PDB file of C-alpha atoms in Angstrom:
ATOM      1  CA  ASP A   1       0.000   0.000   0.000  1.00 71.00           C
ATOM      2  CA  GLN A   2       1.999   2.924  -1.344  1.00 81.00           C
ATOM      3  CA  GLN A   3       0.792   5.999   0.527  1.00 91.00           C
ATOM      4  CA  VAL A   4       3.134   8.340  -1.334  1.00 95.00           C
ATOM      5  CA  LYS A   5       3.386   7.862  -5.073  1.00 94.00           C
ATOM      6  CA  GLN A   6       5.666   9.262  -7.720  1.00 96.00           C
ATOM      7  CA  ASN A   7       4.244   7.914 -10.939  1.00 92.00           C
ATOM      8  CA  SER A   8       7.022   9.105 -13.219  1.00 95.00           C
ATOM      9  CA  PRO A   9      10.174   7.032 -12.736  1.00 94.00           C
ATOM     10  CA  SER A  10      12.147   9.357 -14.966  1.00 96.00           C
ATOM     11  CA  LEU A  11      12.064  12.817 -16.495  1.00 97.00           C
ATOM     12  CA  SER A  12      14.336  14.417 -19.073  1.00 98.00           C
ATOM     13  CA  VAL A  13      14.528  18.204 -19.441  1.00 98.00           C
ATOM     14  CA  GLN A  14      16.727  20.593 -21.374  1.00 97.00           C
ATOM     15  CA  GLU A  15      19.044  22.901 -19.497  1.00 97.00           C
ATOM     16  CA  GLY A  16      17.368  26.247 -18.761  1.00 97.00           C
ATOM     17  CA  ARG A  17      13.842  24.870 -18.996  1.00 98.00           C
ATOM     18  CA  ILE A  18      11.457  24.093 -16.154  1.00 98.00           C
ATOM     19  CA  SER A  19      11.457  20.689 -14.457  1.00 98.00           C
ATOM     20  CA  ILE A  20       8.200  19.626 -12.823  1.00 98.00           C
ATOM     21  CA  LEU A  21       8.232  16.596 -10.559  1.00 98.00           C
ATOM     22  CA  ASN A  22       4.946  15.277  -9.250  1.00 98.00           C
ATOM     23  CA  CYS A  23       3.877  13.422  -6.134  1.00 98.00           C
ATOM     24  CA  ASP A  24       0.512  12.100  -4.947  1.00 97.00           C
ATOM     25  CA  TYR A  25      -0.457  10.885  -1.504  1.00 97.00           C
ATOM     26  CA  THR A  26      -3.403   8.987  -0.135  1.00 96.00           C
ATOM     27  CA  ASN A  27      -3.223   9.546   3.629  1.00 93.00           C
ATOM     28  CA  SER A  28      -5.160  12.691   4.604  1.00 93.00           C
ATOM     29  CA  MET A  29      -3.377  12.698   7.977  1.00 92.00           C
ATOM     30  CA  PHE A  30      -0.096  13.784   6.361  1.00 93.00           C
ATOM     31  CA  ASP A  31       0.521  17.430   7.150  1.00 91.00           C
ATOM     32  CA  TYR A  32       4.150  18.019   6.220  1.00 92.00           C
ATOM     33  CA  PHE A  33       5.810  17.271   2.921  1.00 94.00           C
ATOM     34  CA  LEU A  34       9.423  17.272   1.857  1.00 94.00           C
ATOM     35  CA  TRP A  35      11.553  16.781  -1.199  1.00 96.00           C
ATOM     36  CA  TYR A  36      14.931  15.080  -1.033  1.00 96.00           C
ATOM     37  CA  LYS A  37      17.570  14.908  -3.724  1.00 97.00           C
ATOM     38  CA  LYS A  38      19.891  11.939  -4.138  1.00 96.00           C
ATOM     39  CA  TYR A  39      23.041  11.578  -6.181  1.00 96.00           C
ATOM     40  CA  PRO A  40      24.491   8.123  -6.932  1.00 92.00           C
ATOM     41  CA  ALA A  41      26.476   6.571  -4.063  1.00 89.00           C
ATOM     42  CA  GLU A  42      25.358   9.319  -1.668  1.00 93.00           C
ATOM     43  CA  GLY A  43      22.614   9.622   0.910  1.00 95.00           C
ATOM     44  CA  PRO A  44      19.524  11.740   0.231  1.00 95.00           C
ATOM     45  CA  THR A  45      19.811  15.428   1.087  1.00 95.00           C
ATOM     46  CA  PHE A  46      16.958  17.665   2.126  1.00 93.00           C
ATOM     47  CA  LEU A  47      15.854  20.116  -0.545  1.00 96.00           C
ATOM     48  CA  ILE A  48      12.638  21.902   0.392  1.00 96.00           C
ATOM     49  CA  SER A  49       9.507  21.344   2.470  1.00 93.00           C
ATOM     50  CA  ILE A  50       5.973  22.604   2.856  1.00 94.00           C
ATOM     51  CA  SER A  51       3.442  22.536   5.651  1.00 92.00           C
ATOM     52  CA  SER A  52      -0.181  21.693   4.923  1.00 92.00           C
ATOM     53  CA  ILE A  53      -1.212  25.172   6.007  1.00 93.00           C
ATOM     54  CA  LYS A  54       0.513  26.597   2.942  1.00 94.00           C
ATOM     55  CA  ASP A  55       0.039  25.998  -0.756  1.00 95.00           C
ATOM     56  CA  LYS A  56       3.426  27.205  -1.933  1.00 97.00           C
ATOM     57  CA  ASN A  57       6.974  27.438  -0.685  1.00 97.00           C
ATOM     58  CA  GLU A  58       9.867  28.899  -2.613  1.00 97.00           C
ATOM     59  CA  ASP A  59      13.616  28.642  -2.163  1.00 96.00           C
ATOM     60  CA  GLY A  60      15.701  30.047  -4.962  1.00 97.00           C
ATOM     61  CA  ARG A  61      15.175  27.980  -8.098  1.00 98.00           C
ATOM     62  CA  PHE A  62      13.002  25.468  -6.237  1.00 98.00           C
ATOM     63  CA  THR A  63       9.286  25.863  -5.560  1.00 98.00           C
ATOM     64  CA  VAL A  64       6.971  23.306  -4.032  1.00 98.00           C
ATOM     65  CA  PHE A  65       3.217  23.528  -4.585  1.00 98.00           C
ATOM     66  CA  LEU A  66       0.649  21.695  -2.486  1.00 98.00           C
ATOM     67  CA  ASN A  67      -2.933  20.980  -3.534  1.00 97.00           C
ATOM     68  CA  LYS A  68      -4.550  19.435  -0.478  1.00 96.00           C
ATOM     69  CA  SER A  69      -7.915  18.779  -2.066  1.00 96.00           C
ATOM     70  CA  ALA A  70      -6.223  16.748  -4.795  1.00 97.00           C
ATOM     71  CA  LYS A  71      -3.649  15.271  -2.395  1.00 97.00           C
ATOM     72  CA  HIS A  72      -0.987  16.322  -4.833  1.00 98.00           C
ATOM     73  CA  LEU A  73       2.274  18.187  -4.617  1.00 97.00           C
ATOM     74  CA  SER A  74       4.807  19.201  -7.193  1.00 98.00           C
ATOM     75  CA  LEU A  75       8.379  20.456  -7.263  1.00 98.00           C
ATOM     76  CA  HIS A  76       9.309  23.055  -9.852  1.00 98.00           C
ATOM     77  CA  ILE A  77      12.926  23.718 -10.735  1.00 98.00           C
ATOM     78  CA  VAL A  78      13.523  26.851 -12.794  1.00 98.00           C
ATOM     79  CA  PRO A  79      15.864  27.108 -14.582  1.00 98.00           C
ATOM     80  CA  SER A  80      17.044  23.526 -14.640  1.00 98.00           C
ATOM     81  CA  GLN A  81      20.795  22.952 -14.546  1.00 97.00           C
ATOM     82  CA  PRO A  82      22.884  19.853 -15.348  1.00 96.00           C
ATOM     83  CA  GLY A  83      23.839  19.627 -11.659  1.00 96.00           C
ATOM     84  CA  ASP A  84      20.161  19.063 -10.858  1.00 98.00           C
ATOM     85  CA  SER A  85      20.385  15.625 -12.462  1.00 98.00           C
ATOM     86  CA  ALA A  86      19.604  13.267  -9.587  1.00 97.00           C
ATOM     87  CA  VAL A  87      16.840  11.142  -8.099  1.00 96.00           C
ATOM     88  CA  TYR A  88      14.182  13.200  -6.311  1.00 98.00           C
ATOM     89  CA  PHE A  89      12.154  11.672  -3.510  1.00 97.00           C
ATOM     90  CA  CYS A  90       8.919  13.072  -2.202  1.00 96.00           C
ATOM     91  CA  ALA A  91       8.256  12.347   1.487  1.00 94.00           C
ATOM     92  CA  ALA A  92       5.353  12.944   3.868  1.00 93.00           C
ATOM     93  CA  GLN A  93       4.919  13.061   7.614  1.00 89.00           C
ATOM     94  CA  ARG A  94       2.062  13.067  10.096  1.00 86.00           C
ATOM     95  CA  GLY A  95       2.141  15.878  12.638  1.00 74.00           C
ATOM     96  CA  GLY A  96       4.677  15.402  15.407  1.00 67.00           C
ATOM     97  CA  GLY A  97       5.541  11.931  14.238  1.00 70.00           C
ATOM     98  CA  ASN A  98       8.943  10.445  13.657  1.00 68.00           C
ATOM     99  CA  LYS A  99       8.320   8.624  10.461  1.00 79.00           C
ATOM    100  CA  LEU A 100       8.819   9.894   6.960  1.00 87.00           C
ATOM    101  CA  THR A 101       6.959   7.984   4.256  1.00 90.00           C
ATOM    102  CA  PHE A 102       8.842   8.180   0.975  1.00 93.00           C
ATOM    103  CA  GLY A 103       7.752   7.911  -2.615  1.00 95.00           C
ATOM    104  CA  THR A 104       9.586   5.698  -5.087  1.00 94.00           C
ATOM    105  CA  GLY A 105      11.604   8.535  -6.611  1.00 95.00           C
ATOM    106  CA  THR A 106      11.915  10.248  -9.991  1.00 97.00           C
ATOM    107  CA  GLN A 107      15.200  10.236 -11.893  1.00 97.00           C
ATOM    108  CA  LEU A 108      15.687  13.714 -13.364  1.00 98.00           C
ATOM    109  CA  LYS A 109      18.131  14.178 -16.207  1.00 98.00           C
ATOM    110  CA  VAL A 110      18.938  17.700 -17.311  1.00 98.00           C
ATOM    111  CA  GLU A 111      20.492  17.693 -20.737  1.00 96.00           C
ATOM    112  CA  LEU A 112      22.703  20.301 -22.319  1.00 90.00           C
TER     113      LEU A 112
ATOM    114  CA  ASN B   1      31.642  18.217   9.954  1.00 63.00           C
ATOM    115  CA  ALA B   2      31.114  14.503   9.444  1.00 76.00           C
ATOM    116  CA  GLY B   3      27.310  14.528   9.956  1.00 94.00           C
ATOM    117  CA  VAL B   4      26.100  10.925   9.765  1.00 97.00           C
ATOM    118  CA  THR B   5      28.734   8.253   9.231  1.00 97.00           C
ATOM    119  CA  GLN B   6      27.939   4.663   8.261  1.00 97.00           C
ATOM    120  CA  THR B   7      30.252   1.683   8.174  1.00 96.00           C
ATOM    121  CA  PRO B   8      30.888  -0.369   6.162  1.00 97.00           C
ATOM    122  CA  LYS B   9      30.112   1.146   2.756  1.00 96.00           C
ATOM    123  CA  PHE B  10      29.954  -2.233   1.029  1.00 96.00           C
ATOM    124  CA  GLN B  11      29.449  -5.780   2.286  1.00 96.00           C
ATOM    125  CA  VAL B  12      28.835  -9.188   0.778  1.00 97.00           C
ATOM    126  CA  LEU B  13      27.369 -11.853   3.053  1.00 97.00           C
ATOM    127  CA  LYS B  14      26.476 -15.468   2.576  1.00 97.00           C
ATOM    128  CA  THR B  15      22.956 -16.569   3.446  1.00 98.00           C
ATOM    129  CA  GLY B  16      22.743 -17.235   7.172  1.00 97.00           C
ATOM    130  CA  GLN B  17      25.673 -15.056   8.177  1.00 97.00           C
ATOM    131  CA  SER B  18      25.213 -12.230  10.630  1.00 97.00           C
ATOM    132  CA  MET B  19      26.526  -8.705  10.625  1.00 97.00           C
ATOM    133  CA  THR B  20      26.057  -5.314  12.233  1.00 98.00           C
ATOM    134  CA  LEU B  21      25.813  -2.039  10.366  1.00 98.00           C
ATOM    135  CA  GLN B  22      27.177   0.853  12.341  1.00 97.00           C
ATOM    136  CA  CYS B  23      25.926   4.439  12.336  1.00 98.00           C
ATOM    137  CA  ALA B  24      27.156   7.480  14.233  1.00 97.00           C
ATOM    138  CA  GLN B  25      26.124  11.130  14.138  1.00 97.00           C
ATOM    139  CA  ASP B  26      27.979  14.119  15.528  1.00 96.00           C
ATOM    140  CA  MET B  27      25.160  16.669  15.413  1.00 93.00           C
ATOM    141  CA  ASN B  28      23.816  15.955  18.911  1.00 93.00           C
ATOM    142  CA  HIS B  29      20.565  14.742  17.374  1.00 92.00           C
ATOM    143  CA  ASN B  30      18.066  12.906  19.523  1.00 91.00           C
ATOM    144  CA  SER B  31      16.331  10.748  16.915  1.00 91.00           C
ATOM    145  CA  MET B  32      17.925   8.203  14.592  1.00 93.00           C
ATOM    146  CA  TYR B  33      16.557   5.945  11.857  1.00 95.00           C
ATOM    147  CA  TRP B  34      17.410   3.030   9.621  1.00 97.00           C
ATOM    148  CA  TYR B  35      15.969   2.861   6.096  1.00 96.00           C
ATOM    149  CA  ARG B  36      16.433   0.469   3.235  1.00 97.00           C
ATOM    150  CA  GLN B  37      16.221   1.460  -0.413  1.00 95.00           C
ATOM    151  CA  ASP B  38      15.187  -1.047  -3.036  1.00 93.00           C
ATOM    152  CA  PRO B  39      14.549  -0.455  -6.752  1.00 85.00           C
ATOM    153  CA  GLY B  40      11.020   0.775  -7.344  1.00 82.00           C
ATOM    154  CA  MET B  41      10.270   0.867  -3.601  1.00 86.00           C
ATOM    155  CA  GLY B  42      11.688   4.161  -2.399  1.00 88.00           C
ATOM    156  CA  LEU B  43      13.060   4.303   1.125  1.00 93.00           C
ATOM    157  CA  ARG B  44      11.313   2.204   3.738  1.00 94.00           C
ATOM    158  CA  LEU B  45      11.746   2.641   7.462  1.00 93.00           C
ATOM    159  CA  ILE B  46      13.134  -0.401   9.274  1.00 96.00           C
ATOM    160  CA  TYR B  47      13.536   0.839  12.852  1.00 96.00           C
ATOM    161  CA  TYR B  48      13.890   4.159  14.574  1.00 93.00           C
ATOM    162  CA  SER B  49      14.958   5.541  17.911  1.00 93.00           C
ATOM    163  CA  ALA B  50      13.139   8.667  19.045  1.00 89.00           C
ATOM    164  CA  SER B  51      15.619   9.233  21.844  1.00 89.00           C
ATOM    165  CA  GLU B  52      18.456   7.508  23.632  1.00 90.00           C
ATOM    166  CA  GLY B  53      17.205   4.348  25.255  1.00 89.00           C
ATOM    167  CA  THR B  54      14.143   3.864  23.049  1.00 93.00           C
ATOM    168  CA  THR B  55      13.620   1.971  19.804  1.00 95.00           C
ATOM    169  CA  ASP B  56      10.525   1.266  17.727  1.00 94.00           C
ATOM    170  CA  LYS B  57       9.638  -0.759  14.671  1.00 95.00           C
ATOM    171  CA  GLY B  58       9.121   0.877  11.357  1.00 92.00           C
ATOM    172  CA  GLU B  59       7.497  -0.414   8.214  1.00 91.00           C
ATOM    173  CA  VAL B  60       9.777  -3.418   7.515  1.00 95.00           C
ATOM    174  CA  PRO B  61      11.397  -4.611  10.786  1.00 97.00           C
ATOM    175  CA  ASN B  62      11.357  -8.378  10.235  1.00 97.00           C
ATOM    176  CA  GLY B  63      14.828  -9.942  10.208  1.00 96.00           C
ATOM    177  CA  TYR B  64      16.488  -6.973  11.885  1.00 98.00           C
ATOM    178  CA  ASN B  65      17.392  -5.810  15.352  1.00 97.00           C
ATOM    179  CA  VAL B  66      18.708  -2.453  16.503  1.00 98.00           C
ATOM    180  CA  SER B  67      20.624  -0.999  19.399  1.00 97.00           C
ATOM    181  CA  ARG B  68      20.794   2.643  20.421  1.00 96.00           C
ATOM    182  CA  LEU B  69      24.176   2.377  22.059  1.00 89.00           C
ATOM    183  CA  ASN B  70      24.264   6.000  23.171  1.00 95.00           C
ATOM    184  CA  LYS B  71      23.064   9.321  21.826  1.00 95.00           C
ATOM    185  CA  ARG B  72      25.543   9.225  18.941  1.00 96.00           C
ATOM    186  CA  GLU B  73      25.320   5.629  17.782  1.00 97.00           C
ATOM    187  CA  PHE B  74      22.531   3.463  16.363  1.00 98.00           C
ATOM    188  CA  SER B  75      23.389   0.030  15.004  1.00 98.00           C
ATOM    189  CA  LEU B  76      21.390  -2.361  12.808  1.00 98.00           C
ATOM    190  CA  ARG B  77      21.948  -6.101  13.106  1.00 98.00           C
ATOM    191  CA  LEU B  78      21.068  -8.874  10.713  1.00 97.00           C
ATOM    192  CA  GLU B  79      21.130 -12.102  12.720  1.00 94.00           C
ATOM    193  CA  SER B  80      20.727 -14.490   9.792  1.00 97.00           C
ATOM    194  CA  ALA B  81      21.034 -12.746   6.467  1.00 97.00           C
ATOM    195  CA  ALA B  82      18.695 -13.670   3.599  1.00 97.00           C
ATOM    196  CA  PRO B  83      18.883 -12.751  -0.109  1.00 97.00           C
ATOM    197  CA  SER B  84      15.752 -10.612   0.398  1.00 97.00           C
ATOM    198  CA  GLN B  85      17.865  -8.341   2.593  1.00 97.00           C
ATOM    199  CA  THR B  86      20.066  -7.378  -0.329  1.00 97.00           C
ATOM    200  CA  SER B  87      19.589  -3.623  -0.401  1.00 97.00           C
ATOM    201  CA  VAL B  88      21.129  -0.242   0.237  1.00 97.00           C
ATOM    202  CA  TYR B  89      20.801   0.750   3.874  1.00 98.00           C
ATOM    203  CA  PHE B  90      20.699   4.342   5.041  1.00 97.00           C
ATOM    204  CA  CYS B  91      21.007   5.698   8.530  1.00 97.00           C
ATOM    205  CA  ALA B  92      19.502   9.105   9.287  1.00 95.00           C
ATOM    206  CA  SER B  93      19.079  11.458  12.210  1.00 93.00           C
ATOM    207  CA  THR B  94      16.849  14.364  13.196  1.00 89.00           C
ATOM    208  CA  ARG B  95      17.243  16.877  15.970  1.00 85.00           C
ATOM    209  CA  ASP B  96      14.035  15.925  17.706  1.00 76.00           C
ATOM    210  CA  ARG B  97      10.929  13.868  17.368  1.00 65.00           C
ATOM    211  CA  GLY B  98       8.712  15.549  14.827  1.00 59.00           C
ATOM    212  CA  THR B  99      11.573  17.536  13.298  1.00 59.00           C
ATOM    213  CA  THR B 100      11.266  16.886   9.663  1.00 64.00           C
ATOM    214  CA  GLU B 101      14.645  17.591   8.145  1.00 83.00           C
ATOM    215  CA  ALA B 102      16.529  14.302   8.292  1.00 89.00           C
ATOM    216  CA  PHE B 103      20.269  14.048   7.652  1.00 92.00           C
ATOM    217  CA  PHE B 104      21.358  10.865   5.925  1.00 95.00           C
ATOM    218  CA  GLY B 105      24.557   8.876   5.857  1.00 97.00           C
ATOM    219  CA  GLN B 106      26.160   7.742   2.590  1.00 96.00           C
ATOM    220  CA  GLY B 107      24.616   4.307   2.729  1.00 96.00           C
ATOM    221  CA  THR B 108      25.766   0.694   2.996  1.00 97.00           C
ATOM    222  CA  ARG B 109      25.364  -1.502  -0.051  1.00 96.00           C
ATOM    223  CA  LEU B 110      24.698  -5.026   1.193  1.00 97.00           C
ATOM    224  CA  THR B 111      24.552  -8.093  -1.015  1.00 97.00           C
ATOM    225  CA  VAL B 112      23.451 -11.431   0.394  1.00 97.00           C
ATOM    226  CA  VAL B 113      24.329 -14.417  -1.793  1.00 97.00           C
TER     227      VAL B 113
END
């Protein structure tokens, strides 16, 4: 029972264009959402997060949008750079809990 | 700053052998976690420790045991390794329970043959 889903295993984008990574969740008790970035042979690193009381959070080139009614969030990267090529994991948490529930990841490739 | 350090980075075991994966963090974090990453499955929580002296099961605890040795260290033990435990294992830590930003180690790639 996958509570956090990333339906696109891979995404290819040209340098300078926008990358949009999508994530859906099924558990309405989740109230905090995060994106992690992972390079090969390294651990995931935190990228950006959003609380359920917001619908948008921005940090430089990265913006996360949350649509609670649709149980959907997305990560926008503008402009995309070759160094953004990595696996991106969406994760969700219930309030005050310890556990992060991760999606299956999307491999982003930014081409020159 | 080392952050979260895992040892070993690679390991090959025969079915039935035992081993312990070590994890240490130097950020004075209270909570620590063990995840496994498998193709197409994302990261799944095995065990976690909300604070020194406590441990709890995660999503996939069967076949594993953990020890929170002290505030810095959290080890994962496979008593009798099985091929299904072939995976990449990540240790992580957070400052407190409910703190969302987790810091991850580099991972241990384990193969059970």
